[in-house]
XYZ file of C-alpha atoms in Angstrom:
693
model
C -66.615 -75.121 67.419
C -64.351 -72.696 65.839
C -60.434 -73.715 66.106
C -58.805 -71.585 69.185
C -56.351 -70.003 66.364
C -55.617 -66.552 67.435
C -56.010 -66.268 71.610
C -52.218 -65.061 71.947
C -52.704 -62.625 69.745
C -56.046 -61.032 71.606
C -54.355 -61.469 74.661
C -51.391 -59.031 73.711
C -53.782 -56.783 71.756
C -55.976 -56.939 74.197
C -52.974 -56.231 76.599
C -52.164 -53.318 74.096
C -55.933 -51.641 74.558
C -55.753 -51.356 78.389
C -52.446 -49.461 78.120
C -53.649 -47.338 75.138
C -56.534 -46.337 76.715
C -54.833 -45.909 79.875
C -52.651 -43.383 77.702
C -49.582 -45.866 78.237
C -48.189 -45.289 74.983
C -44.612 -47.181 74.862
C -45.996 -49.724 76.601
C -49.038 -50.734 74.413
C -46.419 -50.271 71.427
C -44.384 -52.808 72.612
C -47.718 -55.372 73.135
C -49.331 -54.720 69.863
C -45.744 -55.456 68.075
C -46.173 -59.095 69.930
C -49.560 -59.335 68.757
C -48.306 -58.420 65.507
C -44.743 -60.807 65.415
C -48.215 -63.817 65.879
C -50.278 -62.534 63.558
C -49.474 -59.645 61.441
C -51.679 -59.226 58.986
C -54.071 -57.846 61.172
C -55.076 -54.596 60.067
C -56.877 -53.336 63.488
C -52.995 -53.670 65.016
C -51.492 -51.924 62.662
C -53.973 -49.720 63.462
C -53.664 -49.263 66.755
C -49.468 -49.082 66.884
C -49.837 -46.252 64.809
C -51.635 -44.166 66.971
C -50.062 -45.641 69.839
C -46.292 -44.569 67.891
C -48.269 -40.540 67.430
C -49.086 -40.368 70.272
C -46.677 -41.288 72.541
C -44.800 -37.545 70.640
C -47.717 -36.100 71.319
C -47.017 -37.292 74.981
C -43.627 -37.114 74.945
C -43.621 -33.527 73.395
C -45.692 -32.199 76.654
C -42.882 -33.397 78.702
C -39.794 -31.245 76.953
C -38.529 -30.793 73.991
C -37.624 -33.807 71.233
C -35.740 -33.667 68.676
C -37.127 -33.741 64.964
C -35.103 -36.545 64.192
C -36.332 -39.009 67.115
C -39.982 -37.493 66.381
C -39.432 -38.291 62.676
C -38.764 -42.436 63.536
C -42.046 -42.726 65.321
C -44.033 -41.182 63.105
C -42.695 -42.726 59.987
C -43.832 -45.607 61.675
C -46.971 -44.524 62.566
C -47.295 -43.905 59.310
C -46.728 -47.144 57.804
C -48.861 -48.433 60.220
C -51.973 -46.514 58.931
C -51.034 -47.455 55.655
C -50.770 -51.054 56.398
C -54.022 -50.616 58.148
C -55.834 -49.354 54.855
C -54.300 -52.757 52.615
C -55.356 -55.457 54.907
C -58.581 -53.620 55.528
C -59.985 -55.110 52.054
C -63.070 -56.119 53.175
C -63.477 -52.923 55.598
C -64.353 -54.769 58.393
C -63.493 -52.553 61.288
C -63.423 -49.313 59.200
C -66.457 -49.407 57.064
C -65.103 -47.255 54.075
C -61.045 -46.704 55.525
C -61.649 -43.538 55.645
C -60.443 -42.422 59.450
C -57.218 -44.126 58.440
C -56.784 -42.098 55.103
C -57.126 -39.168 57.662
C -54.748 -40.386 60.111
C -52.764 -40.925 57.124
C -52.442 -37.575 55.874
C -52.109 -36.023 60.158
C -49.223 -37.913 60.535
C -47.197 -37.107 56.877
C -47.235 -33.597 57.545
C -45.105 -34.223 59.965
C -42.545 -34.790 57.381
C -40.019 -31.495 55.726
C -40.356 -33.474 52.917
C -44.429 -33.657 52.583
C -44.496 -30.231 51.707
C -42.120 -30.578 48.750
C -45.086 -32.745 47.684
C -46.403 -31.700 44.259
C -50.239 -30.557 45.131
C -51.607 -33.294 44.754
C -49.515 -35.626 46.042
C -50.165 -33.609 48.992
C -53.975 -33.598 49.384
C -54.353 -37.360 48.288
C -54.676 -38.893 51.454
C -57.185 -36.050 53.273
C -58.943 -35.717 50.220
C -59.919 -39.597 49.648
C -60.880 -39.618 53.293
C -62.978 -36.394 52.243
C -64.339 -38.528 49.705
C -65.003 -41.600 51.542
C -66.632 -39.831 54.315
C -67.906 -35.540 52.910
C -69.559 -34.936 55.944
C -66.468 -35.095 58.675
C -65.669 -32.007 60.000
C -62.694 -32.972 61.135
C -61.554 -34.130 57.655
C -62.573 -30.151 56.780
C -60.545 -28.612 59.336
C -57.453 -31.003 58.669
C -56.835 -29.781 55.060
C -58.382 -26.677 55.705
C -55.355 -25.565 58.023
C -52.767 -27.876 55.124
C -54.206 -25.086 53.250
C -53.569 -22.452 55.709
C -49.972 -23.875 55.628
C -49.465 -23.514 52.045
C -50.755 -19.918 51.934
C -54.114 -20.958 50.023
C -56.224 -19.188 52.093
C -59.332 -18.921 50.250
C -59.369 -22.938 50.380
C -58.253 -22.930 53.706
C -61.493 -20.161 54.519
C -63.859 -22.868 52.774
C -63.029 -25.607 54.568
C -62.773 -24.501 57.677
C -65.640 -22.503 57.718
C -67.865 -26.429 55.802
C -65.864 -27.968 58.994
C -68.007 -25.148 61.364
C -71.274 -25.855 59.796
C -70.945 -29.281 60.425
C -70.606 -28.444 64.332
C -67.086 -29.295 64.882
C -64.899 -27.607 67.122
C -61.344 -26.431 65.378
C -59.625 -26.184 68.537
C -59.487 -29.927 68.152
C -57.283 -29.489 65.505
C -54.757 -27.987 67.250
C -55.316 -30.475 70.115
C -54.103 -33.660 68.280
C -52.422 -32.201 65.393
C -49.937 -30.262 67.383
C -49.476 -28.130 63.934
C -47.722 -25.204 64.498
C -45.248 -26.900 66.775
C -42.085 -25.645 64.793
C -39.769 -25.049 67.992
C -36.003 -25.637 67.245
C -34.580 -27.432 70.089
C -31.365 -25.214 71.635
C -29.997 -27.112 73.699
C -26.754 -28.371 72.321
C -24.502 -31.060 73.323
C -20.512 -30.121 73.767
C -18.833 -30.702 70.698
C -15.961 -33.211 71.084
C -13.391 -32.571 68.805
C -11.157 -35.735 67.963
C -8.516 -37.428 70.143
C -6.788 -39.889 71.440
C -10.786 -41.860 70.743
C -9.610 -45.168 72.412
C -7.848 -43.715 75.138
C -11.292 -41.833 75.895
C -13.230 -44.809 75.082
C -11.018 -46.493 77.962
C -11.916 -43.869 80.241
C -15.628 -44.160 79.890
C -15.442 -47.301 81.097
C -13.596 -47.360 83.487
C -15.935 -44.459 85.108
C -19.072 -46.422 84.305
C -18.410 -49.002 86.548
C -17.404 -46.820 88.918
C -20.948 -45.992 88.924
C -21.474 -49.446 89.418
C -23.218 -49.969 85.729
C -24.494 -53.985 84.970
C -21.016 -55.406 83.385
C -24.336 -57.452 81.569
C -24.963 -54.267 79.236
C -22.043 -52.303 78.657
C -19.655 -54.532 76.084
C -16.382 -54.066 77.136
C -14.659 -55.874 73.746
C -15.774 -53.002 71.478
C -12.465 -51.662 72.967
C -10.233 -53.616 73.493
C -9.471 -54.522 69.980
C -9.921 -50.255 69.411
C -7.196 -49.821 71.928
C -4.861 -51.904 70.125
C -5.001 -49.854 66.890
C -4.986 -46.095 68.078
C -3.331 -43.724 67.022
C -2.067 -40.084 68.151
C -3.748 -37.146 66.643
C -4.464 -33.509 67.171
C -4.456 -33.251 71.538
C -7.812 -32.355 72.224
C -9.254 -32.403 76.270
C -9.612 -36.086 77.041
C -11.963 -35.446 79.826
C -14.788 -33.631 77.146
C -15.280 -37.125 75.058
C -15.485 -39.584 78.613
C -17.679 -36.920 80.089
C -19.937 -37.300 77.075
C -19.830 -40.749 77.576
C -21.032 -41.125 80.724
C -23.913 -38.555 80.355
C -24.813 -40.960 77.237
C -24.616 -44.045 79.546
C -26.177 -42.692 82.964
C -29.233 -41.436 80.390
C -29.306 -45.208 79.297
C -28.575 -46.353 81.812
C -32.308 -44.447 83.729
C -33.908 -46.158 80.524
C -33.927 -42.241 78.772
C -32.540 -44.184 75.588
C -34.036 -40.570 73.609
C -31.513 -38.718 75.534
C -28.377 -41.043 75.689
C -29.187 -41.182 72.017
C -28.865 -37.925 71.300
C -25.347 -37.635 72.951
C -24.140 -41.026 71.452
C -25.386 -39.445 68.066
C -23.048 -36.160 68.816
C -19.765 -38.737 68.813
C -21.141 -40.275 65.975
C -20.898 -36.944 63.730
C -17.032 -36.791 65.033
C -16.310 -40.822 64.756
C -18.356 -42.274 61.802
C -16.009 -45.958 63.624
C -17.459 -45.783 66.937
C -19.062 -49.439 67.680
C -19.389 -48.356 70.609
C -21.550 -45.771 70.320
C -23.305 -46.897 67.153
C -23.417 -50.073 69.473
C -25.761 -47.779 72.516
C -27.790 -46.225 69.715
C -28.949 -49.414 68.717
C -30.010 -50.508 72.164
C -31.950 -47.413 72.604
C -33.912 -47.976 69.980
C -34.193 -51.530 70.521
C -35.626 -50.272 74.168
C -38.211 -47.750 72.376
C -39.425 -50.791 70.260
C -37.936 -49.075 66.702
C -36.503 -52.525 65.684
C -35.464 -51.512 61.940
C -33.637 -48.726 63.479
C -32.053 -50.585 65.792
C -30.827 -53.534 63.336
C -29.005 -50.586 61.175
C -26.918 -49.181 63.269
C -25.817 -52.744 64.803
C -25.088 -53.567 61.274
C -22.673 -50.951 61.260
C -21.150 -51.325 64.865
C -20.603 -55.155 64.237
C -18.870 -53.772 60.495
C -16.218 -52.098 63.175
C -16.072 -54.770 65.650
C -17.325 -58.112 64.163
C -16.545 -59.717 68.212
C -18.852 -57.799 69.871
C -21.896 -59.755 71.131
C -23.387 -57.436 72.864
C -24.626 -55.862 69.219
C -25.404 -59.875 68.056
C -27.750 -60.431 71.172
C -29.688 -57.195 70.774
C -29.374 -57.234 66.637
C -31.298 -60.771 67.506
C -33.704 -59.644 69.345
C -34.685 -57.003 67.077
C -35.243 -59.823 64.428
C -36.871 -61.745 66.645
C -39.558 -58.741 67.079
C -40.047 -58.107 63.789
C -40.004 -61.288 63.368
C -37.645 -62.250 61.686
C -36.482 -65.557 63.922
C -34.508 -67.683 61.237
C -32.187 -64.102 60.627
C -32.649 -64.447 65.062
C -31.091 -67.324 65.153
C -28.596 -66.110 62.774
C -27.193 -63.358 65.224
C -27.715 -65.962 68.731
C -25.732 -68.145 66.979
C -22.638 -65.411 66.751
C -23.293 -63.874 69.998
C -22.697 -67.570 71.180
C -19.594 -67.976 69.417
C -18.192 -65.829 71.671
C -20.025 -66.552 74.881
C -20.636 -70.142 74.687
C -22.507 -70.863 78.241
C -24.966 -67.746 77.841
C -28.288 -68.769 79.374
C -30.032 -66.017 77.826
C -28.847 -66.523 74.647
C -29.629 -69.991 74.774
C -33.029 -69.225 75.800
C -33.558 -66.557 73.222
C -32.233 -68.882 70.578
C -34.743 -71.695 71.977
C -37.797 -69.510 71.688
C -36.934 -68.675 67.740
C -36.528 -72.177 67.013
C -39.731 -72.375 69.153
C -41.157 -70.277 67.293
C -40.126 -72.009 63.539
C -41.807 -74.736 64.961
C -38.140 -76.626 64.675
C -39.599 -78.285 68.305
C -36.489 -80.833 68.666
C -33.981 -78.044 67.920
C -35.982 -75.741 70.368
C -35.913 -78.383 73.804
C -32.309 -79.375 72.923
C -31.480 -75.213 74.069
C -34.022 -75.409 76.514
C -32.868 -78.122 77.857
C -28.811 -76.524 78.628
C -30.588 -73.998 80.118
C -32.176 -75.260 82.662
C -28.964 -77.755 83.166
C -27.443 -74.296 83.504
C -30.859 -72.920 85.837
C -33.167 -75.436 86.551
C -35.895 -72.891 88.091
C -36.129 -70.540 84.792
C -39.495 -71.195 85.148
C -39.953 -69.567 81.527
C -37.675 -72.018 79.717
C -39.976 -74.649 81.601
C -43.536 -73.124 80.529
C -41.799 -73.248 76.521
C -40.384 -76.939 77.140
C -43.994 -77.854 78.226
C -45.431 -76.069 75.083
C -42.530 -77.949 72.659
C -43.142 -81.455 74.245
C -46.638 -80.902 73.337
C -46.139 -80.154 70.233
C -44.444 -82.905 69.621
C -47.251 -84.645 71.383
C -44.873 -86.235 74.311
C -47.824 -85.053 77.012
C -46.536 -86.832 79.648
C -42.886 -85.126 79.454
C -45.281 -81.934 78.932
C -46.806 -82.145 81.820
C -43.554 -82.800 83.942
C -41.854 -79.520 82.488
C -45.088 -77.445 83.349
C -45.056 -79.120 87.160
C -41.724 -77.599 87.719
C -42.778 -74.594 86.575
C -45.912 -74.087 88.557
C -43.563 -74.981 91.626
C -40.730 -72.696 91.019
C -43.413 -69.810 90.708
C -46.818 -71.254 91.413
C -48.624 -67.901 91.427
C -47.932 -67.537 87.440
C -51.033 -68.259 85.219
C -49.689 -68.959 81.890
C -48.845 -72.261 83.651
C -52.288 -72.953 84.403
C -53.423 -71.849 80.959
C -50.444 -73.801 78.676
C -51.211 -76.933 81.028
C -54.994 -76.313 80.687
C -54.368 -76.389 77.014
C -52.688 -79.676 76.976
C -55.740 -81.746 77.738
C -57.795 -80.014 75.584
C -55.608 -81.499 73.310
C -56.132 -84.963 74.981
C -59.726 -84.184 74.741
C -59.346 -83.909 78.843
C -61.663 -81.456 79.692
C -62.735 -82.002 83.197
C -58.429 -81.798 84.229
C -58.882 -78.949 81.990
C -61.149 -76.632 83.571
C -59.466 -77.408 86.910
C -56.169 -75.921 85.355
C -57.825 -73.322 83.963
C -59.736 -72.137 87.053
C -56.775 -71.296 88.806
C -55.451 -69.265 85.434
C -58.736 -67.514 86.328
C -58.039 -67.286 90.012
C -54.781 -65.385 89.281
C -56.203 -63.869 86.698
C -59.422 -63.137 85.960
C -59.266 -59.932 83.625
C -57.154 -62.159 80.544
C -60.454 -63.037 78.305
C -58.447 -66.062 76.329
C -58.627 -67.936 80.059
C -62.549 -67.216 80.230
C -62.857 -68.490 76.413
C -60.513 -72.017 76.641
C -62.823 -72.744 79.727
C -65.888 -72.115 78.156
C -64.837 -74.792 75.192
C -64.310 -77.054 77.858
C -68.378 -77.493 78.626
C -69.554 -76.480 75.397
C -67.730 -80.921 74.788
C -69.067 -81.528 78.197
C -72.300 -80.600 76.726
C -72.651 -78.332 79.848
C -73.892 -75.322 78.014
C -74.972 -72.970 80.595
C -71.607 -73.185 82.392
C -70.112 -72.186 78.748
C -72.231 -69.329 78.302
C -71.523 -67.979 81.742
C -68.046 -67.841 80.443
C -68.303 -66.605 77.046
C -70.538 -64.111 79.335
C -67.043 -63.053 80.844
C -64.909 -62.679 78.075
C -67.655 -60.618 76.030
C -67.385 -58.101 78.734
C -63.624 -58.453 78.483
C -62.640 -58.532 74.818
C -66.141 -57.690 72.927
C -64.053 -57.720 69.476
C -63.416 -61.321 69.700
C -65.239 -63.209 66.742
C -64.863 -66.512 68.121
C -66.184 -66.421 71.867
C -69.411 -64.311 70.102
C -69.926 -67.954 67.484
C -69.003 -70.242 70.249
C -71.469 -69.062 72.636
C -73.938 -68.560 69.546
C -73.916 -72.367 69.294
C -74.026 -73.368 72.832
C -77.924 -71.533 72.692
C -78.122 -73.123 69.423
C -77.583 -76.369 71.078
C -79.773 -75.143 74.139
C -82.756 -74.733 71.165
C -82.455 -70.648 71.806
C -82.382 -70.496 68.122
C -83.590 -66.875 68.277
C -81.467 -65.560 70.954
C -78.157 -67.513 69.075
C -79.146 -65.561 66.218
C -78.149 -62.134 68.317
C -75.063 -63.443 68.802
C -73.636 -65.358 64.905
C -75.375 -61.589 63.717
C -72.768 -59.756 66.380
C -69.947 -62.797 65.026
C -70.728 -61.852 61.447
C -70.363 -58.374 61.742
C -66.675 -58.665 63.423
C -65.551 -61.131 61.183
C -68.324 -62.106 57.599
C -65.817 -64.141 56.415
C -66.077 -67.389 58.629
C -68.173 -69.687 56.822
C -69.364 -71.477 60.275
C -71.288 -68.433 61.542
C -73.070 -67.895 58.442
C -73.751 -71.992 58.163
C -75.001 -71.730 61.873
C -77.098 -69.237 61.271
C -78.206 -70.955 58.373
C -79.331 -74.217 60.651
C -81.360 -71.578 62.691
C -83.567 -69.872 60.048
C -84.555 -73.633 58.874
C -85.512 -74.747 62.594
C -87.493 -71.516 62.838
C -89.331 -71.932 59.597
C -87.303 -68.838 58.459
C -87.206 -70.324 55.434
C -86.324 -67.517 52.196
C -82.931 -66.170 55.509
C -81.286 -69.814 55.872
C -80.822 -69.435 51.799
C -79.182 -66.203 52.368
C -76.936 -67.656 54.378
C -76.171 -70.901 52.911
C -75.441 -68.955 50.250
C -72.965 -67.326 51.750
C -71.908 -70.154 53.147
C -71.500 -71.423 49.964
C -69.189 -68.839 48.777
C -66.826 -68.712 51.415
C -66.682 -72.979 51.235
C -68.525 -74.029 47.891
C -67.067 -78.021 48.487
C -69.344 -78.490 52.206
C -72.161 -80.890 50.895
C -73.875 -80.030 54.378
C -74.320 -76.393 53.436
C -76.225 -77.758 49.374
C -77.852 -80.239 51.567
C -79.093 -77.191 53.409
C -80.100 -75.148 51.213
C -81.897 -77.888 48.773
C -84.223 -78.655 51.755
C -85.578 -74.988 52.108
C -86.241 -74.824 49.162
C -88.375 -78.737 48.917
C -89.437 -76.938 52.166
C -91.390 -73.814 49.807
C -91.782 -76.022 47.029
C -88.975 -75.039 44.959
C -88.548 -78.720 43.798
C -86.462 -78.179 40.618
C -84.048 -75.149 42.369
C -83.718 -78.229 45.522
C -82.729 -81.061 43.211
C -80.175 -78.700 41.506
C -78.524 -77.953 45.143
C -79.383 -82.018 45.776
C -77.433 -82.974 42.650
C -74.881 -80.616 43.552
C -74.444 -82.518 46.967
C -74.824 -86.312 45.490
C -71.387 -84.893 43.491
C -69.516 -83.852 46.532
C -70.542 -86.589 48.644
C -72.470 -89.703 47.128
C -72.906 -91.545 49.992
C -75.279 -89.082 52.502
C -77.637 -91.127 51.586
C -80.148 -88.330 52.895
C -80.298 -86.736 49.995
C -80.846 -88.852 47.469
C -84.179 -89.573 49.862
C -84.712 -85.635 49.510
C -84.140 -85.995 46.123
C -86.390 -88.474 44.826
C -89.252 -87.145 46.925
C -88.531 -84.002 44.872
C -89.100 -85.930 41.688
C -92.136 -87.394 43.239
C -93.935 -83.725 43.494
C -93.149 -82.822 40.355
C -94.379 -86.083 39.116
C -91.605 -87.651 37.626
C -92.184 -90.879 39.293
C -89.369 -92.957 37.356
C -86.692 -90.913 38.612
C -88.634 -90.840 41.858
C -87.710 -94.537 42.497
C -84.687 -94.659 41.550
C -83.090 -91.851 44.686
C -85.274 -93.090 46.512
C -84.452 -97.106 46.255
C -80.259 -95.417 46.192
C -81.334 -94.148 49.291
C -82.290 -96.972 51.200
C -79.487 -99.147 49.628
C -77.655 -96.123 51.378
C -79.312 -96.347 54.612
C -82.215 -98.727 55.464
C -82.628 -97.502 58.877
C -82.748 -94.031 58.312
C -85.128 -93.893 55.050
C -88.732 -95.639 56.372
C -89.949 -92.466 54.405
C -88.306 -94.109 51.164
C -90.643 -96.940 51.099
C -93.470 -94.580 51.705
C -92.806 -92.278 48.738
C -91.975 -95.512 46.236
C -95.299 -96.744 47.282
C -96.810 -93.788 45.808
C -94.969 -93.530 43.093
C -95.359 -96.696 41.950
C -99.719 -96.460 42.199
C -99.019 -93.000 40.115
C -97.846 -95.521 37.859
C -100.124 -98.308 38.134
C -97.800 -101.168 39.664
C -100.088 -101.678 42.373
C -98.378 -105.076 43.754
C -94.789 -102.862 43.391
C -96.226 -100.440 45.379
C -98.640 -102.881 48.136
C -94.794 -103.935 48.660
C -93.321 -100.810 49.550
C -96.225 -99.980 51.304
C -95.769 -103.416 53.155
C -92.092 -102.221 53.862
C -93.194 -98.955 55.622
C -96.733 -100.272 57.266
C -94.370 -102.744 59.072
C -92.345 -99.118 61.144
C -94.771 -96.880 61.041
C -98.501 -96.597 60.834
C -100.194 -93.398 58.116
C -103.455 -93.611 57.898
C -102.131 -91.917 54.070
C -99.882 -95.081 53.243
C -102.900 -96.969 54.633
C -105.380 -95.452 52.169
C -102.934 -95.611 49.002
C -102.076 -99.441 49.793
C -106.251 -100.283 50.058
C -106.808 -98.637 46.705
C -104.485 -100.959 45.217
C -105.330 -103.681 46.552
C -109.336 -102.708 45.707
C -107.540 -102.225 41.645
C -106.160 -105.229 41.697
C -109.529 -107.324 43.342
C -108.432 -107.540 46.593
C -111.649 -106.174 48.310
C -111.845 -108.046 51.327
C -107.800 -106.062 51.786
C -108.227 -102.678 50.851
C -111.653 -102.798 53.417
C -109.474 -103.925 55.917
C -106.584 -100.892 54.580
C -109.696 -98.513 54.434
C -111.208 -99.236 58.326
C -107.564 -98.761 59.558
C -107.408 -95.456 58.073
C -110.494 -94.671 59.303
C -109.351 -95.428 62.453
C -106.419 -93.015 62.050
C -108.684 -90.271 61.471
C -108.420 -90.377 57.752
C -111.987 -88.986 55.915
C -110.878 -89.182 52.536
C -111.347 -93.538 53.384
C -114.672 -93.458 54.290
C -116.048 -92.605 51.219
C -113.310 -95.288 49.450
C -114.612 -98.209 51.672
C -118.883 -96.685 51.473
C -118.557 -97.883 47.741
C -116.887 -101.063 48.154
C -119.774 -102.313 50.718
C -123.023 -100.975 48.629
């Protein structure tokens, strides 16, 4: 079976798809972000994250006005994701021509002001590429027409839009999807804040926020202590104005209205560029909006002003973590822990980052501190179990899983992790019990069914495994390995035609998996579709030219098609890779026999016998035949004796009889011919008659 290396990625990707399809674009972005954290080279995930960013803007605009800067952040991320998808989709596995990806790149880049300052060639580069790849798509032509219209090229716009209509494209959809004529500007202005005693106003803001019962963990008071010491008297202004704006922003933040909160904090920063509190809050807001790079930029500024802001270190660390920058994240959590040494969340975050870097021992140190402070932290217990499993300390791993399950018996992941550990120990029956529980709690997670299917496969319960894979495919039809695994089960049940259908699907989803071509080749071999099998092995050899069996199998297909010279070339390669594989010598010997290269045949066949006498009994038969043709009758008789002691064959009996006749042993020859006749050999009747006249 193929190693399940992408299961966590698949889980987050599936979750993101469900959220995307339900219109929860912000949540989808979060799930795709987690997926890319594990596998940053998955182009499909980049594509869907780009769509989520794009449609999140559309969805938010429908609820009210948004700032151009806010929208630009999302569009820029969407554009980067579509570009990444194009670069990663080198084999054109998802979109056969990539035209749709170029289309989305063009659709996104027109949102930027700088786009309209580009040269004509640069403006149309992406949309022209889409049209070149698929000239009959009305959407593409309509978009290019709208760009021409925007630029005042009415003649060219008319040409494209008319062509789009000819292709039965409803031009109205261009407005629905692209919000093309949305040039409205947000008119609402935040009250300007004039310079005053900034430190005093910030502290007032904090006091007011406490009166509003704000969570202290969300607000870093340390920012204001240092600033208050350095405060200087400046021109007098309305002190309540700044406090009012601070509290307004904090309240919006508390309500998770991060975009609106950040508008207010940005207004403050325009007046007070060194206001670490506002920079910190902007960073946190961007973090919760999944704008991790921008968040880090703001935390950098905040920490330059106030290097003792532990909250800024924490959230910058979390942002680095979401970007897969685990080493940077650890440094941030180190700094935060210097200021909040016993903070359980910081210890957990740092322990998790070390786990991601496979620093299991260091991870365990932090996680042990977490559970020493809070023994009921089930998430830390689960992660401890995984870390212990990585170190092959299975007994302790199970103990942690048990504790996690005791605390939260309805959390399916605990059972799933424990089941994975049983799989690693090849305790498949125990693993199935855990996967049963995980499925009962969360039957819509496809990986649970996949793993249970693998257990049933390893127990040779192929029909049960197929049922599991059926369900997994319904939940996630895009998982290549599930199709492959189900096909392998059908292969083991000799359902070769059905197995081929599954392998076909797996190849369509991912044509770069060696095992799929190899297994489909075997199915075609057993169906005696040797030409098809050879094509499968051709591809398998390209993917993995060092696999002995592939060269051997392709050679046997050519052997069955009487392509003996071509078969020998494959057997030569197989012998070079593994000279201890007896069957390769056997088949090459038989090829040489049929090519009448009898000395070479005898040499190969003797080598096969020396490697595995029991499996290569037929080698004696072909040694006998070769010696018969070489006129070495005694050697031929000895070889036939060895063969006939184990297996009856009228052809071998006839050949031995001929050798006896040539040596003048007529009685022995007559005896062999009679035995051959009893086995149905008609040729031996004539030979017997010639001796008895």
